[in-house]
């Protein structure tokens, strides 16, 4: 019979890979899979603190909105909004018709523009009364620029853009966006004023004269460009 002190030597187990080594291998591979699956909608998702701060800004601007379910098309990794909101009133008494589904930063830029520039300009119009609505041509929609079949996705595809078709008032006729020759003098001055002022809140501003796709509306978006570059197009042809 072996002595007790010899028993462990005879029963010693074979060496195995330490559990920590397996975990480290899994952790290295996981980020690569996650990065490969991310599209533009994921890259535009705000962290919780930034998103909460944006909602507070909307509250301070008296924007009427609701948070809605994430827009995640199954057939496109880029299109969509992970933190969408549906805006029904962009300023007190000023509706978006119909309501727009966009990202919070887009709504914040739109609300700032309306408060700082559109409302004061509207107050200078004679015989129309208070501004009551902005006609929404497009908020979120998964499409390519200028509705082409191929090419880069529009900022509308990420909830970064909003199109203005016209402005409604308590009294009198609306001011619909169009070439200057289609409007009377004061309506044209109003359109030109709010159009130009939008360049202070948006990274891209296009309208009639920019190209054939923008003859009847103003296009605004908040695309992030290198060094904060902006396109403020008030007539010459250029793509959004």
PDB file of C-alpha atoms in Angstrom, residues 90-188:
ATOM      1  CA  UNK A  90     -42.658  73.368 -32.607  1.00  0.00           C
ATOM      2  CA  UNK A  91     -43.499  76.544 -30.658  1.00  0.00           C
ATOM      3  CA  UNK A  92     -46.498  77.633 -28.583  1.00  0.00           C
ATOM      4  CA  UNK A  93     -49.446  77.724 -30.974  1.00  0.00           C
ATOM      5  CA  UNK A  94     -47.332  76.699 -33.999  1.00  0.00           C
ATOM      6  CA  UNK A  95     -48.152  73.178 -35.193  1.00  0.00           C
ATOM      7  CA  UNK A  96     -46.168  70.965 -37.544  1.00  0.00           C
ATOM      8  CA  UNK A  97     -48.678  69.690 -40.098  1.00  0.00           C
ATOM      9  CA  UNK A  98     -48.480  66.743 -40.175  1.00  0.00           C
ATOM     10  CA  UNK A  99     -46.378  65.962 -37.070  1.00  0.00           C
ATOM     11  CA  UNK A 100     -42.755  65.086 -37.835  1.00  0.00           C
ATOM     12  CA  UNK A 101     -40.765  62.053 -36.665  1.00  0.00           C
ATOM     13  CA  UNK A 102     -37.167  63.259 -36.302  1.00  0.00           C
ATOM     14  CA  UNK A 103     -34.168  63.112 -33.958  1.00  0.00           C
ATOM     15  CA  UNK A 104     -34.106  65.338 -30.905  1.00  0.00           C
ATOM     16  CA  UNK A 105     -31.198  67.512 -32.153  1.00  0.00           C
ATOM     17  CA  UNK A 106     -33.118  68.192 -35.365  1.00  0.00           C
ATOM     18  CA  UNK A 107     -36.167  69.264 -33.373  1.00  0.00           C
ATOM     19  CA  UNK A 108     -34.004  71.496 -31.187  1.00  0.00           C
ATOM     20  CA  UNK A 109     -32.486  73.265 -34.208  1.00  0.00           C
ATOM     21  CA  UNK A 110     -35.925  73.691 -35.772  1.00  0.00           C
ATOM     22  CA  UNK A 111     -37.447  75.073 -32.563  1.00  0.00           C
ATOM     23  CA  UNK A 112     -34.583  77.542 -32.061  1.00  0.00           C
ATOM     24  CA  UNK A 113     -34.961  78.795 -35.629  1.00  0.00           C
ATOM     25  CA  UNK A 114     -38.726  79.238 -35.272  1.00  0.00           C
ATOM     26  CA  UNK A 115     -38.439  81.073 -31.954  1.00  0.00           C
ATOM     27  CA  UNK A 116     -35.527  83.345 -32.859  1.00  0.00           C
ATOM     28  CA  UNK A 117     -36.301  84.159 -36.500  1.00  0.00           C
ATOM     29  CA  UNK A 118     -39.591  82.852 -37.908  1.00  0.00           C
ATOM     30  CA  UNK A 119     -41.909  84.250 -35.250  1.00  0.00           C
ATOM     31  CA  UNK A 120     -40.370  87.768 -35.293  1.00  0.00           C
ATOM     32  CA  UNK A 121     -40.446  87.803 -39.115  1.00  0.00           C
ATOM     33  CA  UNK A 122     -44.060  86.589 -39.149  1.00  0.00           C
ATOM     34  CA  UNK A 123     -45.034  89.435 -36.850  1.00  0.00           C
ATOM     35  CA  UNK A 124     -43.939  91.881 -39.578  1.00  0.00           C
ATOM     36  CA  UNK A 125     -46.408  90.505 -42.113  1.00  0.00           C
ATOM     37  CA  UNK A 126     -49.528  92.626 -42.542  1.00  0.00           C
ATOM     38  CA  UNK A 127     -53.022  91.163 -42.505  1.00  0.00           C
ATOM     39  CA  UNK A 128     -52.120  87.549 -41.730  1.00  0.00           C
ATOM     40  CA  UNK A 129     -52.208  87.447 -37.956  1.00  0.00           C
ATOM     41  CA  UNK A 130     -50.233  84.983 -35.851  1.00  0.00           C
ATOM     42  CA  UNK A 131     -48.255  82.090 -37.312  1.00  0.00           C
ATOM     43  CA  UNK A 132     -50.267  78.918 -36.600  1.00  0.00           C
ATOM     44  CA  UNK A 133     -48.536  76.122 -38.508  1.00  0.00           C
ATOM     45  CA  UNK A 134     -45.545  75.072 -40.562  1.00  0.00           C
ATOM     46  CA  UNK A 135     -46.321  72.611 -43.334  1.00  0.00           C
ATOM     47  CA  UNK A 136     -44.116  69.544 -43.053  1.00  0.00           C
ATOM     48  CA  UNK A 137     -42.903  68.217 -46.394  1.00  0.00           C
ATOM     49  CA  UNK A 138     -40.757  65.464 -44.920  1.00  0.00           C
ATOM     50  CA  UNK A 139     -39.222  64.402 -41.650  1.00  0.00           C
ATOM     51  CA  UNK A 140     -37.870  60.847 -41.448  1.00  0.00           C
ATOM     52  CA  UNK A 141     -37.956  58.805 -44.627  1.00  0.00           C
ATOM     53  CA  UNK A 142     -35.496  56.152 -45.771  1.00  0.00           C
ATOM     54  CA  UNK A 143     -34.414  57.407 -49.189  1.00  0.00           C
ATOM     55  CA  UNK A 144     -31.443  58.671 -51.133  1.00  0.00           C
ATOM     56  CA  UNK A 145     -30.598  62.303 -51.855  1.00  0.00           C
ATOM     57  CA  UNK A 146     -33.002  64.045 -54.213  1.00  0.00           C
ATOM     58  CA  UNK A 147     -35.038  60.798 -54.374  1.00  0.00           C
ATOM     59  CA  UNK A 148     -32.489  59.213 -56.708  1.00  0.00           C
ATOM     60  CA  UNK A 149     -32.331  55.416 -57.168  1.00  0.00           C
ATOM     61  CA  UNK A 150     -28.705  55.226 -56.025  1.00  0.00           C
ATOM     62  CA  UNK A 151     -26.059  57.376 -54.356  1.00  0.00           C
ATOM     63  CA  UNK A 152     -25.658  58.625 -50.806  1.00  0.00           C
ATOM     64  CA  UNK A 153     -28.539  58.420 -48.353  1.00  0.00           C
ATOM     65  CA  UNK A 154     -30.367  61.650 -47.571  1.00  0.00           C
ATOM     66  CA  UNK A 155     -30.163  63.041 -44.051  1.00  0.00           C
ATOM     67  CA  UNK A 156     -33.915  62.360 -43.943  1.00  0.00           C
ATOM     68  CA  UNK A 157     -32.966  58.676 -43.687  1.00  0.00           C
ATOM     69  CA  UNK A 158     -31.531  59.310 -40.200  1.00  0.00           C
ATOM     70  CA  UNK A 159     -34.077  61.844 -38.890  1.00  0.00           C
ATOM     71  CA  UNK A 160     -31.527  64.631 -39.356  1.00  0.00           C
ATOM     72  CA  UNK A 161     -33.587  66.680 -41.824  1.00  0.00           C
ATOM     73  CA  UNK A 162     -36.854  68.584 -42.141  1.00  0.00           C
ATOM     74  CA  UNK A 163     -38.540  70.099 -45.198  1.00  0.00           C
ATOM     75  CA  UNK A 164     -40.699  73.225 -44.991  1.00  0.00           C
ATOM     76  CA  UNK A 165     -43.456  73.498 -47.605  1.00  0.00           C
ATOM     77  CA  UNK A 166     -45.096  76.647 -46.287  1.00  0.00           C
ATOM     78  CA  UNK A 167     -46.380  78.720 -43.377  1.00  0.00           C
ATOM     79  CA  UNK A 168     -49.999  79.076 -42.225  1.00  0.00           C
ATOM     80  CA  UNK A 169     -51.409  82.081 -40.404  1.00  0.00           C
ATOM     81  CA  UNK A 170     -54.408  82.883 -38.253  1.00  0.00           C
ATOM     82  CA  UNK A 171     -55.701  85.320 -40.878  1.00  0.00           C
ATOM     83  CA  UNK A 172     -55.099  85.709 -44.559  1.00  0.00           C
ATOM     84  CA  UNK A 173     -53.414  83.386 -47.014  1.00  0.00           C
ATOM     85  CA  UNK A 174     -50.483  81.092 -46.254  1.00  0.00           C
ATOM     86  CA  UNK A 175     -46.982  81.722 -47.528  1.00  0.00           C
ATOM     87  CA  UNK A 176     -45.991  78.719 -49.624  1.00  0.00           C
ATOM     88  CA  UNK A 177     -42.329  78.168 -50.471  1.00  0.00           C
ATOM     89  CA  UNK A 178     -41.546  78.777 -54.128  1.00  0.00           C
ATOM     90  CA  UNK A 179     -39.519  80.847 -56.578  1.00  0.00           C
ATOM     91  CA  UNK A 180     -39.577  84.531 -55.732  1.00  0.00           C
ATOM     92  CA  UNK A 181     -41.525  85.491 -58.846  1.00  0.00           C
ATOM     93  CA  UNK A 182     -44.506  83.436 -57.621  1.00  0.00           C
ATOM     94  CA  UNK A 183     -44.967  85.599 -54.496  1.00  0.00           C
ATOM     95  CA  UNK A 184     -45.887  89.166 -53.645  1.00  0.00           C
ATOM     96  CA  UNK A 185     -43.216  91.464 -52.270  1.00  0.00           C
ATOM     97  CA  UNK A 186     -43.836  91.015 -48.554  1.00  0.00           C
ATOM     98  CA  UNK A 187     -44.294  87.239 -48.754  1.00  0.00           C
ATOM     99  CA  UNK A 188     -41.060  86.967 -50.718  1.00  0.00           C
TER     100      UNK A 188
END
